[in-house]
Coordinates of C-alpha atoms in Angstrom, one line a residue:
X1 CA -39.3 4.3 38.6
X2 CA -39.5 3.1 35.3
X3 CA -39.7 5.8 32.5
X4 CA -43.3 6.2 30.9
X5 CA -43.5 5.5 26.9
X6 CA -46.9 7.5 26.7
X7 CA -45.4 10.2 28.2
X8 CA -42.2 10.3 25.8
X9 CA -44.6 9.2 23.2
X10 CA -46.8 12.8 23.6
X11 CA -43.8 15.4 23.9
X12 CA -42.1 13.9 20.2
X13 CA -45.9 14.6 18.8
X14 CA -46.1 17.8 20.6
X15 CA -42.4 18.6 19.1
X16 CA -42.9 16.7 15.8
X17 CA -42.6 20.3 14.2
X18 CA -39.1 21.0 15.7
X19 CA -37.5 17.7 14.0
X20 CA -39.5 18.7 10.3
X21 CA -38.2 21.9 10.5
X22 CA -34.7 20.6 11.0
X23 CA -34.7 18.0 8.3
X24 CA -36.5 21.1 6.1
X25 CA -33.9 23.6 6.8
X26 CA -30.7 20.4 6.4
X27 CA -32.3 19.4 3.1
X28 CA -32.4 23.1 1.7
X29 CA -28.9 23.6 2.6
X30 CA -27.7 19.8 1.4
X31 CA -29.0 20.4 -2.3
X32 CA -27.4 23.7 -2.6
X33 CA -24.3 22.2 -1.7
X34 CA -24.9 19.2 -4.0
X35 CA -25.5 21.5 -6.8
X36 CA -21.7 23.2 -5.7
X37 CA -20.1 19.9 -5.4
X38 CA -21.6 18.9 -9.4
X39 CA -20.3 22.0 -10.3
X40 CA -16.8 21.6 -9.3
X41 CA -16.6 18.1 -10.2
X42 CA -17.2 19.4 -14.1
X43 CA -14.1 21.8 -13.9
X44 CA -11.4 20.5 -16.5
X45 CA -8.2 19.7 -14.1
X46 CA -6.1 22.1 -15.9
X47 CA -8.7 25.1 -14.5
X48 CA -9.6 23.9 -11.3
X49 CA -5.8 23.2 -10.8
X50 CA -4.9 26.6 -11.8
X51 CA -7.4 28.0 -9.0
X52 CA -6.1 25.7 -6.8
X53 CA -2.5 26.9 -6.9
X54 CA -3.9 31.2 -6.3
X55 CA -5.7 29.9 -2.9
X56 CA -3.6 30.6 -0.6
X57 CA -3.8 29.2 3.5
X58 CA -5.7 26.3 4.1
X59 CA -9.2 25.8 1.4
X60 CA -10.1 21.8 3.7
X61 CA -9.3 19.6 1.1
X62 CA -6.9 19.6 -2.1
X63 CA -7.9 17.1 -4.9
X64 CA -5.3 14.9 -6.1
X65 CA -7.0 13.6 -9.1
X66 CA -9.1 14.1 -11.6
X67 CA -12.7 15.4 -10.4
X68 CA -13.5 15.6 -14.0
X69 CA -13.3 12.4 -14.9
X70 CA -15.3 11.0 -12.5
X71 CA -19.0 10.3 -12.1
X72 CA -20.5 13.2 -10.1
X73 CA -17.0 13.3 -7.9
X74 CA -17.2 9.3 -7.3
X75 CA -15.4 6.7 -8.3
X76 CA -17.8 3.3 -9.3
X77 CA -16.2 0.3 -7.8
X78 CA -19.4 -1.8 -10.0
X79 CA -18.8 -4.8 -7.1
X80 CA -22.2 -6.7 -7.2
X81 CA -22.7 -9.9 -6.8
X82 CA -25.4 -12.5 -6.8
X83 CA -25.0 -14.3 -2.7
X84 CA -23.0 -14.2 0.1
X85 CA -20.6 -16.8 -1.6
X86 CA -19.5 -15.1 -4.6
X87 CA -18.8 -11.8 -2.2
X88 CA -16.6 -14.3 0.1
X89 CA -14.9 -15.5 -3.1
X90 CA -13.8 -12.0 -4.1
X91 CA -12.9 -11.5 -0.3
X92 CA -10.5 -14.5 -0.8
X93 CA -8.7 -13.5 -4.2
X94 CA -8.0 -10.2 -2.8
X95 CA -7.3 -11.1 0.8
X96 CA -5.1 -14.2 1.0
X97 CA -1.9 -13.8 2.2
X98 CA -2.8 -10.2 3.5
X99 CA -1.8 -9.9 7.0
X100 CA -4.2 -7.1 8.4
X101 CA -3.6 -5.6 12.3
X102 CA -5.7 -3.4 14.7
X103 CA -5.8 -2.1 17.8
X104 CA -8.2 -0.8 20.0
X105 CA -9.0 0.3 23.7
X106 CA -11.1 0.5 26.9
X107 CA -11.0 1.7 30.2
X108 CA -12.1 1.6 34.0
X109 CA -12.0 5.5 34.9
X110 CA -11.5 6.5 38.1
X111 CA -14.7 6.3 40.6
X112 CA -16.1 8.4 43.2
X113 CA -16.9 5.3 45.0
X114 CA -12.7 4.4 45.6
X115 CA -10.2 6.9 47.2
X116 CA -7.6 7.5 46.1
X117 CA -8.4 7.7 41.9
X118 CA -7.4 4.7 40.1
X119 CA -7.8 3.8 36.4
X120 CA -7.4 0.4 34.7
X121 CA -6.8 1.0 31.0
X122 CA -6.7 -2.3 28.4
X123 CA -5.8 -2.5 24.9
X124 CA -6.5 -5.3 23.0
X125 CA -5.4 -6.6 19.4
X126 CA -5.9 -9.1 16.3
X127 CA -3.7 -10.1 13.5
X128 CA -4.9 -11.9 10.7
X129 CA -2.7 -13.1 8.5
X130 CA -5.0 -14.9 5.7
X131 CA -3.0 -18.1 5.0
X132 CA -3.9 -21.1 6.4
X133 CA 0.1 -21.5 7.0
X134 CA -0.7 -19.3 10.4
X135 CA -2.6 -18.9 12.7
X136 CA -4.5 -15.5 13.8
X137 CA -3.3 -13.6 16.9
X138 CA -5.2 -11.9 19.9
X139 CA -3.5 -10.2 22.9
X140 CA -4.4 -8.0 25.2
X141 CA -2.1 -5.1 27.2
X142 CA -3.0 -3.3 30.6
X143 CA -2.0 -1.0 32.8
X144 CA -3.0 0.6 36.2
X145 CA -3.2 4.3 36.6
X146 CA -1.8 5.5 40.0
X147 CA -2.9 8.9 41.7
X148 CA 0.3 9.8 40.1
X149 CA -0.5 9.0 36.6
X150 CA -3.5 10.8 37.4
X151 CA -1.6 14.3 38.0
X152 CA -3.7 14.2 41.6
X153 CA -2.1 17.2 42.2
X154 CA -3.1 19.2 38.9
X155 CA -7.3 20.1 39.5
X156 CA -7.4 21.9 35.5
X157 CA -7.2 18.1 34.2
X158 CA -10.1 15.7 34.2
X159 CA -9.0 13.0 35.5
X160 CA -11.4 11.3 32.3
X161 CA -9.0 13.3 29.9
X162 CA -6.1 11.9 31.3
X163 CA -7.2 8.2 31.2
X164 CA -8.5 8.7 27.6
X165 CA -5.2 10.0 26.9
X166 CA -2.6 7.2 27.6
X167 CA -5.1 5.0 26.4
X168 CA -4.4 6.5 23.1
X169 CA -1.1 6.4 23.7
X170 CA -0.9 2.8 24.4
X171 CA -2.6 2.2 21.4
X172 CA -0.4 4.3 19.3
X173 CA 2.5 2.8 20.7
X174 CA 1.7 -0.7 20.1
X175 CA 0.5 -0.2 16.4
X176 CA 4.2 1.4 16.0
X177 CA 5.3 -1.3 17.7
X178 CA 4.0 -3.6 15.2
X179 CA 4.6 -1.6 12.1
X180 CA 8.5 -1.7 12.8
X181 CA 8.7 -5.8 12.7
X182 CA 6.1 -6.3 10.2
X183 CA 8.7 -8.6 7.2
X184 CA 6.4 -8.3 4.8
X185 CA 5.1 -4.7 4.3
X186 CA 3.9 -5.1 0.4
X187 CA 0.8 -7.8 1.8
X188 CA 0.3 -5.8 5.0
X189 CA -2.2 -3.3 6.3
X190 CA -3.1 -1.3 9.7
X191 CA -5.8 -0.3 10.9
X192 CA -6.1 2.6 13.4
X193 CA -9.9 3.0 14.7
X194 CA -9.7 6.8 14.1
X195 CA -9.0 9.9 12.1
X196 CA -5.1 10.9 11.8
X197 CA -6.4 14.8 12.5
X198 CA -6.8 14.9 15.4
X199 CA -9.1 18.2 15.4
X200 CA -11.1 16.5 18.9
X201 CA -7.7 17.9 20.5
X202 CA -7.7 21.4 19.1
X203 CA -9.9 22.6 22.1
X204 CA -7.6 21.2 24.7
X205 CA -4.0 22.7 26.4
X206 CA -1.3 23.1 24.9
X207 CA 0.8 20.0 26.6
X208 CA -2.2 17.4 25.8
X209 CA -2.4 18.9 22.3
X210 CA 1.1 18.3 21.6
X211 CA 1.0 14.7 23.2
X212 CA -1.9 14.0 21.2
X213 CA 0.2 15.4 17.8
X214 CA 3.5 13.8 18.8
X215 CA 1.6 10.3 18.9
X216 CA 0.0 10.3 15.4
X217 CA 3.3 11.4 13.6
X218 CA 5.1 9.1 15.4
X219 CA 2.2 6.6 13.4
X220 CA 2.5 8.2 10.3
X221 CA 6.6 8.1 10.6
X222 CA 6.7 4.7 11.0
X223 CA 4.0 3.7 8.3
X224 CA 5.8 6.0 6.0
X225 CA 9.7 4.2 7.1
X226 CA 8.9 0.8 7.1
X227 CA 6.8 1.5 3.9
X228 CA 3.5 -1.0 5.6
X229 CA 0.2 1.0 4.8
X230 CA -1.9 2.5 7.2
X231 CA -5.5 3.4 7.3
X232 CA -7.3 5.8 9.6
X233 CA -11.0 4.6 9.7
X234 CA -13.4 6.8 10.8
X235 CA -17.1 4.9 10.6
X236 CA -19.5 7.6 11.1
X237 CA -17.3 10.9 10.3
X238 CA -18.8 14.9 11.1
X239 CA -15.7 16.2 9.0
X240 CA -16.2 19.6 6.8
X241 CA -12.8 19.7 4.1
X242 CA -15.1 18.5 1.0
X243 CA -17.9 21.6 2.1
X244 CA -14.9 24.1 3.5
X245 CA -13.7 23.7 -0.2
X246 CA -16.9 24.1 -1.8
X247 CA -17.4 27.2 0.7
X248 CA -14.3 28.9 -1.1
X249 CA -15.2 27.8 -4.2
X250 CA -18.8 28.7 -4.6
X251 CA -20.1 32.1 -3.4
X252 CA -23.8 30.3 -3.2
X253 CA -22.9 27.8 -0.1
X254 CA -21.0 30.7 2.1
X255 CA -23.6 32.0 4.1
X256 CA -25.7 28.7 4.4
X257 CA -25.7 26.3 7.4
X258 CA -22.8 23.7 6.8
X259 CA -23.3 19.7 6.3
X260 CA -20.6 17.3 6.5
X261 CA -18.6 16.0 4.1
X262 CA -20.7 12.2 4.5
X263 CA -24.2 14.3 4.3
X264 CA -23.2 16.0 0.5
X265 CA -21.7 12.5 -0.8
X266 CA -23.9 9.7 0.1
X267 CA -26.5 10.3 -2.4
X268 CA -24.2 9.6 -5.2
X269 CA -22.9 6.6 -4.0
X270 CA -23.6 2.5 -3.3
X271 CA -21.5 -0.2 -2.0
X272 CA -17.5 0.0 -2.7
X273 CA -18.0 3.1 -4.1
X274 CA -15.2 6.4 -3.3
X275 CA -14.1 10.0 -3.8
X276 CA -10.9 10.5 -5.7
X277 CA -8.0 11.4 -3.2
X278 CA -7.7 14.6 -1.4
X279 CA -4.8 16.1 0.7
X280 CA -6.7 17.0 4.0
X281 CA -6.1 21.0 3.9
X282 CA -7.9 21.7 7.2
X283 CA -7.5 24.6 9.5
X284 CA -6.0 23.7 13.6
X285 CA -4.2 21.2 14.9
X286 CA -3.3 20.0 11.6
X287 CA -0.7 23.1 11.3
X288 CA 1.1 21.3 14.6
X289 CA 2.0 18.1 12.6
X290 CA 5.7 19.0 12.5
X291 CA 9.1 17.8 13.7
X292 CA 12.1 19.1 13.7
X293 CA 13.5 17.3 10.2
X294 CA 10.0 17.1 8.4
X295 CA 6.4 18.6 8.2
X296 CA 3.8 16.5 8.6
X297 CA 0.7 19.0 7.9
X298 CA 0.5 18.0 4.5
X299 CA 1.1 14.3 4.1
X300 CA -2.2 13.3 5.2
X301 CA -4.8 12.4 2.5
X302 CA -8.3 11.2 2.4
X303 CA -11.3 9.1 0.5
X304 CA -14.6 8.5 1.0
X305 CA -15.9 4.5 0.8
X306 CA -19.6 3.3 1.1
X307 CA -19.5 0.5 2.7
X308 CA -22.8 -0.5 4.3
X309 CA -26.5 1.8 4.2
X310 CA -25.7 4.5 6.1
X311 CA -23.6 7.7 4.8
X312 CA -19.4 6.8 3.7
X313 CA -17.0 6.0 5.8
X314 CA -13.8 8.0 5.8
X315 CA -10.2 6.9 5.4
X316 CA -7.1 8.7 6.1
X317 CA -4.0 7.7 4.7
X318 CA -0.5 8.7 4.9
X319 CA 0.3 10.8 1.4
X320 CA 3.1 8.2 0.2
X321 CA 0.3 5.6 -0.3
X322 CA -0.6 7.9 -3.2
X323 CA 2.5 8.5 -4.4
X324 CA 3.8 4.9 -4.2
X325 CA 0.5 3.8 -6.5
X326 CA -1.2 1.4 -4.7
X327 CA -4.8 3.1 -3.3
X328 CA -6.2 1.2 -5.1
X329 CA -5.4 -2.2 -3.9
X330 CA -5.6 -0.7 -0.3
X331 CA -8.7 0.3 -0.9
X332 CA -9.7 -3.2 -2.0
X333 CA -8.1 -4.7 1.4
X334 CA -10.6 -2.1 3.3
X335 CA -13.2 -3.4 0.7
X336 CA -12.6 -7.3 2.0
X337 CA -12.5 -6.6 5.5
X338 CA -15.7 -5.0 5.3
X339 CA -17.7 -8.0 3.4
X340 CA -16.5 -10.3 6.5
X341 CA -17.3 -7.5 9.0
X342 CA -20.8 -7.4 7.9
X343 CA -20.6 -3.2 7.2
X344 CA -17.5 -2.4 9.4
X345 CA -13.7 -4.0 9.2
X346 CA -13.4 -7.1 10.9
X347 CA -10.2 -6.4 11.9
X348 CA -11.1 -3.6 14.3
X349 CA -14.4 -5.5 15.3
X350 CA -12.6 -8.3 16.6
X351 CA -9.7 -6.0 18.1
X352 CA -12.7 -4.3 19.9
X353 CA -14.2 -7.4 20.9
X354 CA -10.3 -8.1 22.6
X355 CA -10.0 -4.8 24.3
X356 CA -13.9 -4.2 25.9
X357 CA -14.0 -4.0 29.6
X358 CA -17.7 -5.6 30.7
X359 CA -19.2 -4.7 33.9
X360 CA -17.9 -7.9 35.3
X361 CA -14.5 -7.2 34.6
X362 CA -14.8 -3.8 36.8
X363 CA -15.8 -5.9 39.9
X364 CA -13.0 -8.3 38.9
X365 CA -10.7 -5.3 38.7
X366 CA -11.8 -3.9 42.5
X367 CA -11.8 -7.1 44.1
X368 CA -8.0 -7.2 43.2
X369 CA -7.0 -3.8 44.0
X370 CA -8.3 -4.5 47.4
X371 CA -7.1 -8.0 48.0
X372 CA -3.3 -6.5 47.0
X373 CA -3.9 -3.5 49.2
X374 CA -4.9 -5.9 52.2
X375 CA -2.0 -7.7 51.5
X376 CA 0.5 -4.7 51.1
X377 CA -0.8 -3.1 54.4
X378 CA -1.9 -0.1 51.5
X379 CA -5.2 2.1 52.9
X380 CA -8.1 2.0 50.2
X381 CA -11.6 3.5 50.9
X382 CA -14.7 2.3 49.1
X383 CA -17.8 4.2 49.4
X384 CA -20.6 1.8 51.1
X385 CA -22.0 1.1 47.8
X386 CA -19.1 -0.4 46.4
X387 CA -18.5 -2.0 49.9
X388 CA -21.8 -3.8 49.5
X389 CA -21.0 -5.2 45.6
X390 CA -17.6 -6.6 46.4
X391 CA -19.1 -8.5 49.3
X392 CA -21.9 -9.8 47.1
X393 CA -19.6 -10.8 44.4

């Protein structure tokens, strides 16, 4: 049966109190911490670096700029223009010749309704190079999960986890991949849908928590080798390094309820707008980002961009982008790609749009597996459900 609007409709008035209480008690806490963050941004470097070097252990974020000579801790990019065509112009002067590369990923996980467990997991891929001297690029990569790949025999792993897994794997892999035959690093950029912290992974065992750590410096090594920039992009981000450093800053936002980072910045900002650069300081998994020849845990840095109505994007960056001097035209790349991507890059739209798995490819993806198991004499069992929608399809 069909859900009832009037009924849904009479609970949200009956709660209406809950959600202004809420937006009461964020609100409350938001301007305190906007009246810490105005605050800090006044400090003269010279002091706020001096208090900066007597905190010791991990404070979330380390500014490595000015705060003081910015407008209320923002950077004012002052890109207006009049239509659609003079934005597309800019896009043009700052894009062409560019090559720009993402990756991205989906998955069939493993169903109740097939015995034994198997996963299909695609990623998919577009290069752009900006010239009309080539061509654009989309591919796609697969592979089949088998009850081994699935650790069958290990019931402390969700068989979910482990698909999401060497899905990010895959993708890591081919973005390194890339990165090492890139000719022309000085007009490239990367894209990796995601934040280079992996702090999702500081809840999980020991063994995925390293896999997940040995991938992403395995990114940032090769970005940082074959000198080709790279740009974690995190759309919607629930981060806490600009508040954690306001927390040890500011007795009057340490016993308050916290707001992200995106919540405490986005009334200061509009379109193409972004924080100076901060090292991300941040307690965890960060610590982990280690090899044996070199540590990781501080080379990764971050900004914040507006780049469409909603609260700022964040982008994570290896630290030699800052020390080589070019954020700034980075920046203006990630700019671009969001004017033809309407709000979000178009580079990771369209290698989304590659990767996504529809309903139909599921089906597609059965039918298969049980035409090659027919022909390989291989036992499958399908629940009668799924028994019914391969006949019908």
């Amino acid at each position: 049966m069909a859900i009832k609007p009037s009924q849904i409709q009479a609970i949200l008035q009956n709660k209406r109190t809950h959600f202004e209480t809420f937006e009461k008690r964020q609100q409350s806490s938001l301007d305190i911490y906007q009246t810490a963050w105005q605050t800090l941004c006044e400090i003269p470097k010279k002091k706020l670096d001096a208090w900066l070097a007597r905190q010791n252990g991990t404070i979330g974020a380390r500014p490595l700029a000015s705060l003081s000579d910015t407008e209320q801790g923002i950077h004012r990019s002052r890109l207006q223009w009049g239509n659609r065509e003079h934005s597309l112009q800019w896009v043009n002067e700052h894009l062409q010749g560019i090559t720009t590369f993402a990756v991205d990923g989906s998955q069939i996980f493993p169903s109740k309704d097939l015995s034994p467990p198997i996963a299909l997991v695609q990623i998919g891929w577009f290069e752009n190079p900006h010239t009309s001297a080539a061509d654009y690029t989309k591919d796609i990569e697969l592979d089949v999960m088998t009850p081994r790949d699935l650790e069958l025999g290990d019931t402390s792993k969700p068989l979910d986890r482990l698909v999401n897994k060497h899905r990010f794997r895959m993708e890591i892999r081919r973005l390194v991949e890339y990165i090492e035959q890139v000719s022309d690093p000085e007009h490239c950029l990367v894209f990796f849908d995601g934040a280079l912290v992996a702090t999702f992974a500081d809840a999980y065992e020991d063994e995925d928590r390293k896999e997940y750590v040995e991938a992403l410096i395995s990114l940032l090594e090769a970005s940082e080798e074959y000198r080709v920039p790279l740009v974690g992009y995190v759309d919607t981000s629930s981060a806490h390094d600009l508040t954690t450093l306001l927390e040890h800053h500011s007795a009057s936002v340490a016993a308050i309820p916290k707001v992200t980072d995106a919540q405490l910045l986005n009334r200061y900002m509009q379109w193409g707008d972004c924080t100076p650069i901060f090292q991300c300081d941040r307690t965890g998994i960060l610590a982990e980002y280690k090899t044996r020849d070199k540590d990781y845990s501080d080379r990764i840095i971050f900004s914040y961009l507006k780049t469409n109505q909603g609260p700022p994007a964040r982008l994570e960056m290896p630290r030699w982008l800052h020390k080589a001097g070019i954020i700034d035209r980075v920046l203006n790349w990630v700019r671009a790609e969001i004017i033809v991507g309407g709000g979000y890059p178009y580079a990771i739209e369209t290698a989304d749009q590659t990767a996504v798995l529809q309903t139909n490819d599921r089906q597609i993806f059965f039918r298969i597996l049980q035409d090659w198991a027919n022909q390989e004499d291989l036992q499958l069992r399908w629940s009668r459900k799924m028994m019914s929608k391969l006949r019908r399809r």
